[in-house]
Amino acid sequence: MSIYDDWGLTPIINASGAVTRLGGAPMPAAVLQAYHEAAACAVPLDEVQGVASRYLAEVTGAEAGLVTCGASAALMLGAAAILARHSPARMEQLPRTEGMPNRFVIAREHRNGYDHAVRAAGVCFVDVGYHEPIAGAGVRRCEAWEYDAAIDESTAGVLYVWTEDSQPPLAEVVQVAHRRGVPVLVDAAGGLPPRSNLRDLIACGADLVCFSGGKAIRGPQGTGILCGRRELVSSAAVQMLDLDDHPALWEPLPDLIVREKLHGMPRHGIGRSVKVSKEEILSLLTAVKLFIRGDYDAELPRMEARLRQIADGLNDGQLPTELIPVRGDHYPQLTIDVSRAPLGHSAWSVARMLRHGSPRIYVGHGLLTTGKLVIHPLHLRDEDVAVIVREITRATGR
Ligand SMILES: *Cc1c(COP(=O)(O)O)cnc(C)c1O
């Protein structure tokens, strides 16, 4: 009997990768072991975050780092740090922002559902630029001068959402923002792999960068990383750590908290609602270690082989497939075009039938509008290959 049987839950086949909705990435045994061992003792949490800060600084090239409960929480804490800095009064006031600059400039094409995390700290966005190719009305996208034009005395920061295709280039946005004395917060939650991004975005001059711990890093699903300038990470740490200590006994860890900037001991901050445990912090650090060492790369050829087996199992011309092979430390991926399948179901219907089959299969849904299913290999086991071929064959009538 497994824990799933005990609670009447039926696991699925996850062919979508490390998505939160389906429980994130599979955790390696060493990460689970770290969680287990960390639970065995008590230790002050700021000391654990202090160790995390030093390690994350070393591996990202940033001045400091913090383990957060997901990249989304890192975005909220990063925004809270930029708004409140080391003012205990402002920390207490958030998410209300009367009397402080509270606007973040953002490219209109960077707006997305996760910016709610930044707004949750009290930020109001000022959107700039257009994505004319998407509108079918031109060739230009957001340009760096548009940030410059939008920055004024009410501007607290810039939010930049990193993807391989993001425009304008991060370095240009950083240059404009810094010339105007405004920090740049980067959402790079989906920016790994490549693992070089762990350092490259900080090297671009970003003040704070957020990564997800439960995606490619394969730490606990509820973890994330906020790294960047020491004073901002310090403010974020103060706003997240539990501060139910006596002021006469409180000794903020110098490694983590820039005490001389704090005039008074703040109460629980806005980030107290998104706390992380020592077990999560230490298992995330273990996962980061495996990730940067390249331990996961050894699995990539096997992942590609599984996708090739699925493609071979389906490939008789009625369901055209495309296999994107492993590139560097990027996952391989398989797309299956079901738009001309014999049964004539739309890709949406096929995806829905797979979700309701036995076993239930969740395929990647990013290309359904183009008639394609995406198979992401991160979670697939050898035994899933034949099941996926069988169920897709059933749903499409191939
Ligand atoms: C996944 C994701 C997030 C949220 O990350 P969590 O670690 O799940 O909180 C935020 N932004 C982007 C772009 C993402 O892809």
Short mmCIF file of C-alpha atoms and ligand atoms in Angstrom, two decimals:
data_model
loop_
_atom_site.label_atom_id
_atom_site.label_comp_id
_atom_site.label_asym_id
_atom_site.label_seq_id
_atom_site.Cartn_x
_atom_site.Cartn_y
_atom_site.Cartn_z
CA MET A 1 0.00 0.00 0.00
CA SER A 2 1.34 3.43 -0.89
CA ILE A 3 0.49 6.73 0.74
CA TYR A 4 -1.72 7.40 -2.32
CA ASP A 5 -3.73 4.24 -1.69
CA ASP A 6 -4.01 5.15 1.98
CA TRP A 7 -5.68 8.43 1.07
CA GLY A 8 -7.71 7.19 -1.87
CA LEU A 9 -5.67 9.10 -4.48
CA THR A 10 -4.87 7.80 -7.96
CA PRO A 11 -1.60 9.04 -9.49
CA ILE A 12 -1.52 10.13 -13.13
CA ILE A 13 1.04 9.87 -15.90
CA ASN A 14 2.56 13.33 -16.06
CA ALA A 15 3.70 14.05 -19.62
CA SER A 16 3.72 17.82 -19.01
CA GLY A 17 6.98 18.27 -17.09
CA ALA A 18 7.47 20.15 -13.82
CA VAL A 19 4.15 21.98 -13.69
CA THR A 20 2.91 23.07 -10.28
CA ARG A 21 -0.67 22.00 -11.03
CA LEU A 22 0.50 18.38 -11.25
CA GLY A 23 2.87 18.45 -8.29
CA GLY A 24 6.09 19.80 -9.81
CA ALA A 25 9.28 17.91 -10.58
CA PRO A 26 10.35 14.49 -9.30
CA MET A 27 12.73 14.88 -6.36
CA PRO A 28 15.98 12.88 -6.38
CA ALA A 29 16.67 10.51 -3.47
CA ALA A 30 19.42 12.80 -2.11
CA VAL A 31 16.93 15.67 -1.84
CA LEU A 32 14.42 13.51 0.04
CA GLN A 33 17.23 12.29 2.30
CA ALA A 34 18.18 15.91 3.07
CA TYR A 35 14.58 16.67 4.02
CA HIS A 36 14.49 13.65 6.28
CA GLU A 37 17.78 14.48 8.02
CA ALA A 38 16.95 18.16 8.41
CA ALA A 39 13.79 17.25 10.28
CA ALA A 40 15.73 15.41 12.98
CA CYS A 41 17.04 18.48 14.87
CA ALA A 42 16.09 22.01 15.82
CA VAL A 43 18.15 24.95 14.57
CA PRO A 44 17.48 28.71 14.37
CA LEU A 45 15.92 29.36 10.99
CA ASP A 46 17.90 32.53 10.27
CA GLU A 47 21.10 30.48 10.59
CA VAL A 48 19.77 28.07 7.98
CA GLN A 49 18.92 31.00 5.70
CA GLY A 50 22.37 32.45 6.40
CA VAL A 51 23.98 29.26 5.11
CA ALA A 52 21.60 29.32 2.15
CA SER A 53 22.54 32.92 1.42
CA ARG A 54 26.25 32.16 1.31
CA TYR A 55 25.77 29.10 -0.89
CA LEU A 56 23.35 30.81 -3.26
CA ALA A 57 25.71 33.78 -3.53
CA GLU A 58 28.52 31.41 -4.47
CA VAL A 59 26.55 29.59 -7.17
CA THR A 60 24.76 32.62 -8.67
CA GLY A 61 27.46 35.25 -8.35
CA ALA A 62 24.98 37.44 -6.43
CA GLU A 63 25.86 39.16 -3.14
CA ALA A 64 23.23 37.20 -1.21
CA GLY A 65 20.35 34.77 -1.59
CA LEU A 66 17.24 33.58 0.18
CA VAL A 67 15.19 30.40 -0.08
CA THR A 68 11.55 31.34 -0.54
CA CYS A 69 8.39 29.34 -0.86
CA GLY A 70 8.35 29.31 -4.67
CA ALA A 71 9.37 31.85 -7.26
CA SER A 72 6.01 33.49 -6.83
CA ALA A 73 6.81 34.24 -3.18
CA ALA A 74 10.28 35.40 -4.26
CA LEU A 75 8.57 37.93 -6.54
CA MET A 76 6.40 39.21 -3.72
CA LEU A 77 9.33 39.41 -1.30
CA GLY A 78 11.56 41.04 -3.91
CA ALA A 79 8.90 43.68 -4.52
CA ALA A 80 8.38 44.15 -0.76
CA ALA A 81 12.14 44.62 -0.30
CA ILE A 82 12.29 47.24 -3.05
CA LEU A 83 9.30 49.10 -1.59
CA ALA A 84 10.20 49.03 2.10
CA ARG A 85 14.03 48.71 2.07
CA HIS A 86 15.01 48.75 5.77
CA SER A 87 12.22 50.95 7.11
CA PRO A 88 10.34 49.03 9.82
CA ALA A 89 7.44 51.47 9.40
CA ARG A 90 7.13 50.71 5.70
CA MET A 91 7.48 46.98 6.33
CA GLU A 92 4.61 47.26 8.79
CA GLN A 93 2.53 49.25 6.32
CA LEU A 94 2.73 46.91 3.30
CA PRO A 95 0.78 46.16 1.17
CA ARG A 96 -0.47 49.72 1.60
CA THR A 97 2.00 52.08 -0.02
CA GLU A 98 0.85 55.59 0.90
CA GLY A 99 3.85 57.88 1.19
CA MET A 100 6.29 55.73 -0.75
CA PRO A 101 7.08 55.26 -4.44
CA ASN A 102 5.10 52.18 -5.48
CA ARG A 103 5.13 51.98 -9.29
CA PHE A 104 6.96 49.30 -11.26
CA VAL A 105 7.57 49.81 -14.94
CA ILE A 106 7.01 46.69 -17.03
CA ALA A 107 6.90 45.92 -20.74
CA ARG A 108 3.26 45.34 -21.66
CA GLU A 109 4.31 42.03 -23.26
CA HIS A 110 5.84 40.87 -19.92
CA ARG A 111 2.53 41.14 -18.04
CA ASN A 112 1.30 37.69 -16.95
CA GLY A 113 -0.66 35.96 -14.22
CA TYR A 114 2.35 35.76 -11.90
CA ASP A 115 2.64 39.53 -11.69
CA HIS A 116 -0.13 39.20 -9.10
CA ALA A 117 2.66 38.27 -6.67
CA VAL A 118 4.34 41.63 -7.23
CA ARG A 119 1.04 43.50 -6.97
CA ALA A 120 0.36 41.61 -3.71
CA ALA A 121 3.23 43.52 -2.07
CA GLY A 122 1.50 46.79 -2.96
CA VAL A 123 3.01 47.55 -6.37
CA CYS A 124 1.07 49.25 -9.18
CA PHE A 125 2.30 48.53 -12.69
CA VAL A 126 2.96 51.04 -15.42
CA ASP A 127 2.88 49.16 -18.74
CA VAL A 128 5.05 50.30 -21.62
CA GLY A 129 5.63 49.32 -25.26
CA TYR A 130 3.77 47.20 -27.78
CA HIS A 131 4.23 43.76 -29.28
CA GLU A 132 3.38 44.73 -32.84
CA PRO A 133 4.18 41.36 -34.50
CA ILE A 134 1.56 39.70 -32.27
CA ALA A 135 -0.94 42.43 -33.11
CA GLY A 136 -0.14 41.89 -36.79
CA ALA A 137 0.35 45.61 -37.03
CA GLY A 138 4.08 46.14 -37.28
CA VAL A 139 7.49 44.73 -36.54
CA ARG A 140 8.56 46.46 -33.34
CA ARG A 141 8.42 45.28 -29.75
CA CYS A 142 9.03 47.05 -26.46
CA GLU A 143 12.22 49.15 -26.51
CA ALA A 144 14.48 50.28 -23.66
CA TRP A 145 13.79 54.01 -24.13
CA GLU A 146 10.15 53.36 -23.28
CA TYR A 147 11.15 52.33 -19.76
CA ASP A 148 13.17 55.49 -19.47
CA ALA A 149 10.24 57.63 -20.55
CA ALA A 150 7.95 56.03 -17.94
CA ILE A 151 10.29 56.38 -14.94
CA ASP A 152 9.51 59.27 -12.58
CA GLU A 153 9.61 60.03 -8.86
CA SER A 154 6.77 57.56 -8.18
CA THR A 155 8.77 54.69 -9.72
CA ALA A 156 10.05 52.10 -7.24
CA GLY A 157 11.35 49.45 -9.62
CA VAL A 158 11.22 47.54 -12.88
CA LEU A 159 9.88 44.00 -13.31
CA TYR A 160 11.45 42.00 -16.13
CA VAL A 161 10.17 38.54 -17.09
CA TRP A 162 12.96 36.47 -18.59
CA THR A 163 12.43 34.01 -21.43
CA GLU A 164 14.71 33.13 -24.34
CA ASP A 165 12.63 35.48 -26.45
CA SER A 166 12.22 38.41 -24.01
CA GLN A 167 12.59 41.92 -25.42
CA PRO A 168 14.19 44.35 -24.91
CA PRO A 169 17.40 42.59 -23.80
CA LEU A 170 17.79 42.50 -20.00
CA ALA A 171 21.16 44.29 -20.13
CA GLU A 172 19.57 47.27 -21.91
CA VAL A 173 16.73 47.51 -19.40
CA VAL A 174 19.19 47.30 -16.49
CA GLN A 175 21.29 50.06 -18.02
CA VAL A 176 18.32 52.40 -18.42
CA ALA A 177 16.91 51.62 -14.96
CA HIS A 178 20.24 52.06 -13.17
CA ARG A 179 20.90 55.33 -14.92
CA ARG A 180 17.66 56.50 -13.28
CA GLY A 181 18.49 54.89 -9.90
CA VAL A 182 15.79 52.22 -10.12
CA PRO A 183 16.35 48.51 -9.27
CA VAL A 184 15.36 45.66 -11.61
CA LEU A 185 13.54 42.57 -10.33
CA VAL A 186 13.69 39.60 -12.71
CA ASP A 187 11.21 36.74 -12.87
CA ALA A 188 13.33 33.85 -14.17
CA ALA A 189 11.14 31.14 -12.65
CA GLY A 190 10.93 29.39 -15.98
CA GLY A 191 14.48 30.37 -16.99
CA LEU A 192 16.18 27.07 -16.07
CA PRO A 193 17.55 25.24 -17.98
CA PRO A 194 19.98 26.49 -19.16
CA ARG A 195 21.72 26.35 -15.80
CA SER A 196 24.08 29.07 -17.00
CA ASN A 197 21.15 31.43 -16.29
CA LEU A 198 21.76 30.89 -12.59
CA ARG A 199 24.73 33.23 -13.05
CA ASP A 200 24.06 35.05 -16.32
CA LEU A 201 21.06 37.12 -15.22
CA ILE A 202 22.87 38.42 -12.15
CA ALA A 203 25.91 39.08 -14.35
CA CYS A 204 23.63 41.23 -16.55
CA GLY A 205 23.29 43.57 -13.57
CA ALA A 206 19.82 42.57 -12.32
CA ASP A 207 19.30 43.66 -8.70
CA LEU A 208 17.12 40.69 -7.74
CA VAL A 209 16.43 37.45 -9.61
CA CYS A 210 13.74 34.85 -8.80
CA PHE A 211 14.01 31.16 -9.69
CA SER A 212 11.66 28.29 -9.06
CA GLY A 213 13.07 25.55 -6.82
CA GLY A 214 10.48 22.97 -7.81
CA LYS A 215 11.00 23.01 -11.56
CA ALA A 216 14.30 22.09 -13.25
CA ILE A 217 16.25 22.30 -9.97
CA ARG A 218 14.02 19.48 -8.69
CA GLY A 219 13.89 20.67 -5.11
CA PRO A 220 10.68 20.60 -3.07
CA GLN A 221 7.79 21.90 -5.15
CA GLY A 222 7.11 24.60 -2.57
CA THR A 223 10.53 26.27 -2.86
CA GLY A 224 12.12 29.09 -4.80
CA ILE A 225 15.17 31.35 -4.79
CA LEU A 226 15.54 35.10 -4.48
CA CYS A 227 19.08 36.28 -5.07
CA GLY A 228 20.74 39.60 -5.68
CA ARG A 229 21.96 42.68 -3.86
CA ARG A 230 22.73 42.18 -0.19
CA GLU A 231 20.58 45.06 1.09
CA LEU A 232 17.53 43.96 -0.84
CA VAL A 233 17.89 40.30 0.13
CA SER A 234 18.34 41.46 3.72
CA SER A 235 15.07 43.39 3.60
CA ALA A 236 13.30 40.39 2.06
CA ALA A 237 14.71 38.12 4.79
CA VAL A 238 13.55 40.45 7.56
CA GLN A 239 10.08 40.56 6.02
CA MET A 240 9.84 36.77 5.82
CA LEU A 241 11.55 35.50 8.98
CA ASP A 242 9.51 34.96 12.12
CA LEU A 243 10.24 37.93 14.39
CA ASP A 244 8.51 36.77 17.53
CA ASP A 245 11.63 37.31 19.62
CA HIS A 246 12.28 39.74 22.43
CA PRO A 247 14.00 42.90 21.12
CA ALA A 248 16.57 42.57 23.93
CA LEU A 249 17.47 39.06 22.75
CA TRP A 250 17.13 39.53 19.00
CA GLU A 251 20.47 39.15 17.28
CA PRO A 252 19.94 39.38 13.54
CA LEU A 253 22.48 37.29 11.68
CA PRO A 254 25.08 39.65 10.18
CA ASP A 255 25.56 37.33 7.20
CA LEU A 256 21.93 37.76 6.24
CA ILE A 257 20.63 40.97 7.75
CA VAL A 258 22.19 44.41 7.44
CA ARG A 259 21.31 45.44 10.98
CA GLU A 260 22.83 48.92 10.92
CA LYS A 261 20.18 49.89 8.36
CA LEU A 262 17.33 48.85 10.63
CA HIS A 263 16.16 51.48 13.09
CA GLY A 264 13.98 49.29 15.26
CA MET A 265 12.90 45.69 15.24
CA PRO A 266 10.15 45.10 12.71
CA ARG A 267 7.16 42.91 13.51
CA HIS A 268 6.12 39.98 11.31
CA GLY A 269 6.33 41.21 7.73
CA ILE A 270 4.23 40.59 4.67
CA GLY A 271 6.38 37.55 3.90
CA ARG A 272 5.59 35.78 7.14
CA SER A 273 2.65 34.24 5.26
CA VAL A 274 5.03 32.59 2.80
CA LYS A 275 7.49 31.03 5.22
CA VAL A 276 9.76 28.10 4.38
CA SER A 277 10.89 25.33 6.72
CA LYS A 278 14.42 24.24 7.50
CA GLU A 279 13.66 20.94 5.78
CA GLU A 280 12.66 22.73 2.58
CA ILE A 281 15.69 25.04 2.67
CA LEU A 282 18.23 22.26 3.16
CA SER A 283 16.66 19.96 0.60
CA LEU A 284 16.54 22.80 -1.94
CA LEU A 285 20.25 23.51 -1.37
CA THR A 286 20.94 19.83 -1.95
CA ALA A 287 18.95 19.97 -5.20
CA VAL A 288 20.83 23.09 -6.34
CA LYS A 289 24.07 21.21 -5.74
CA LEU A 290 22.97 18.33 -7.98
CA PHE A 291 21.61 20.74 -10.59
CA ILE A 292 24.75 22.83 -10.97
CA ARG A 293 27.00 19.78 -10.91
CA GLY A 294 25.14 18.56 -13.99
CA ASP A 295 23.98 15.34 -12.31
CA TYR A 296 20.61 15.52 -14.07
CA ASP A 297 22.22 15.67 -17.53
CA ALA A 298 22.99 11.95 -17.36
CA GLU A 299 19.23 11.27 -17.59
CA LEU A 300 18.69 13.31 -20.76
CA PRO A 301 19.68 10.64 -23.34
CA ARG A 302 17.33 8.15 -21.68
CA MET A 303 14.53 10.76 -21.78
CA GLU A 304 15.15 11.28 -25.48
CA ALA A 305 15.10 7.52 -26.08
CA ARG A 306 11.68 7.24 -24.41
CA LEU A 307 10.29 10.01 -26.58
CA ARG A 308 11.71 8.30 -29.67
CA GLN A 309 9.98 5.06 -28.64
CA ILE A 310 6.68 6.91 -28.33
CA ALA A 311 7.18 8.52 -31.74
CA ASP A 312 8.10 5.16 -33.29
CA GLY A 313 5.04 3.59 -31.70
CA LEU A 314 2.78 6.21 -33.28
CA ASN A 315 4.61 6.86 -36.50
CA ASP A 316 2.73 5.47 -39.44
CA GLY A 317 2.19 8.83 -41.12
CA GLN A 318 -1.25 9.49 -39.70
CA LEU A 319 0.10 11.23 -36.62
CA PRO A 320 3.12 13.28 -37.68
CA THR A 321 5.56 13.67 -34.80
CA GLU A 322 8.48 15.95 -34.23
CA LEU A 323 11.24 15.12 -31.78
CA ILE A 324 13.33 18.00 -30.53
CA PRO A 325 16.54 16.31 -29.35
CA VAL A 326 18.58 17.17 -26.25
CA ARG A 327 20.44 20.47 -26.69
CA GLY A 328 23.03 21.16 -24.01
CA ASP A 329 21.16 20.80 -20.72
CA HIS A 330 17.73 21.44 -22.30
CA TYR A 331 15.14 18.66 -22.15
CA PRO A 332 14.17 16.87 -25.35
CA GLN A 333 10.51 17.22 -26.34
CA LEU A 334 8.05 15.39 -28.59
CA THR A 335 5.14 17.02 -30.39
CA ILE A 336 2.37 14.94 -31.92
CA ASP A 337 0.12 16.47 -34.58
CA VAL A 338 -3.37 15.04 -34.09
CA SER A 339 -5.14 17.52 -36.36
CA ARG A 340 -5.59 15.03 -39.22
CA ALA A 341 -6.13 11.91 -37.08
CA PRO A 342 -8.72 9.38 -38.34
CA LEU A 343 -11.32 10.00 -35.63
CA GLY A 344 -11.23 13.72 -36.36
CA HIS A 345 -11.23 14.86 -32.74
CA SER A 346 -9.67 18.23 -32.05
CA ALA A 347 -6.43 18.34 -30.08
CA TRP A 348 -8.47 19.75 -27.19
CA SER A 349 -10.76 16.69 -27.22
CA VAL A 350 -7.81 14.31 -27.45
CA ALA A 351 -6.12 16.02 -24.48
CA ARG A 352 -9.38 15.83 -22.54
CA MET A 353 -9.87 12.12 -23.38
CA LEU A 354 -6.32 11.37 -22.23
CA ARG A 355 -6.99 13.17 -18.95
CA HIS A 356 -10.07 11.00 -18.44
CA GLY A 357 -8.51 7.69 -19.58
CA SER A 358 -7.16 4.87 -17.52
CA PRO A 359 -4.55 5.62 -16.42
CA ARG A 360 -5.05 9.35 -16.71
CA ILE A 361 -2.42 11.07 -18.87
CA TYR A 362 -1.72 14.81 -18.76
CA VAL A 363 0.09 15.97 -21.90
CA GLY A 364 1.64 19.39 -22.40
CA HIS A 365 -1.07 21.81 -23.55
CA GLY A 366 1.04 24.64 -24.94
CA LEU A 367 0.48 23.79 -28.63
CA LEU A 368 -3.12 22.55 -28.58
CA THR A 369 -4.23 25.61 -30.58
CA THR A 370 -2.02 24.34 -33.41
CA GLY A 371 -3.44 20.81 -33.21
CA LYS A 372 -0.45 19.35 -31.37
CA LEU A 373 0.09 17.46 -28.13
CA VAL A 374 3.40 18.03 -26.36
CA ILE A 375 5.09 15.18 -24.50
CA HIS A 376 7.58 16.38 -21.89
CA PRO A 377 9.82 13.57 -20.63
CA LEU A 378 10.78 14.73 -17.12
CA HIS A 379 8.38 12.44 -15.26
CA LEU A 380 8.16 9.54 -17.72
CA ARG A 381 9.26 6.07 -16.69
CA ASP A 382 10.04 3.21 -19.07
CA GLU A 383 6.69 1.57 -18.37
CA ASP A 384 4.78 4.73 -19.36
CA VAL A 385 5.93 4.55 -22.98
CA ALA A 386 3.64 1.73 -24.13
CA VAL A 387 0.72 3.14 -22.13
CA ILE A 388 1.05 6.55 -23.77
CA VAL A 389 1.21 4.98 -27.26
CA ARG A 390 -1.84 2.84 -26.49
CA GLU A 391 -3.94 5.67 -25.07
CA ILE A 392 -3.08 8.20 -27.81
CA THR A 393 -3.86 5.52 -30.41
CA ARG A 394 -7.22 4.91 -28.73
CA ALA A 395 -8.08 8.62 -28.51
CA THR A 396 -7.16 9.43 -32.11
CA GLY A 397 -8.22 6.22 -33.89
CA ARG A 398 -4.87 6.06 -35.58
C1 LIG B 1 6.49 28.76 -12.61
C2 LIG B 1 6.57 30.23 -12.75
C3 LIG B 1 6.38 31.07 -11.64
C4 LIG B 1 6.02 30.53 -10.28
O1 LIG B 1 6.99 29.73 -9.74
P1 LIG B 1 6.69 28.91 -8.40
O2 LIG B 1 8.02 28.39 -7.98
O3 LIG B 1 5.72 27.84 -8.78
O4 LIG B 1 6.09 29.85 -7.43
C5 LIG B 1 6.52 32.44 -11.81
N1 LIG B 1 6.83 32.96 -13.02
C6 LIG B 1 7.03 32.19 -14.11
C7 LIG B 1 7.39 32.83 -15.41
C8 LIG B 1 6.90 30.79 -14.01
O5 LIG B 1 7.10 30.01 -15.09
#
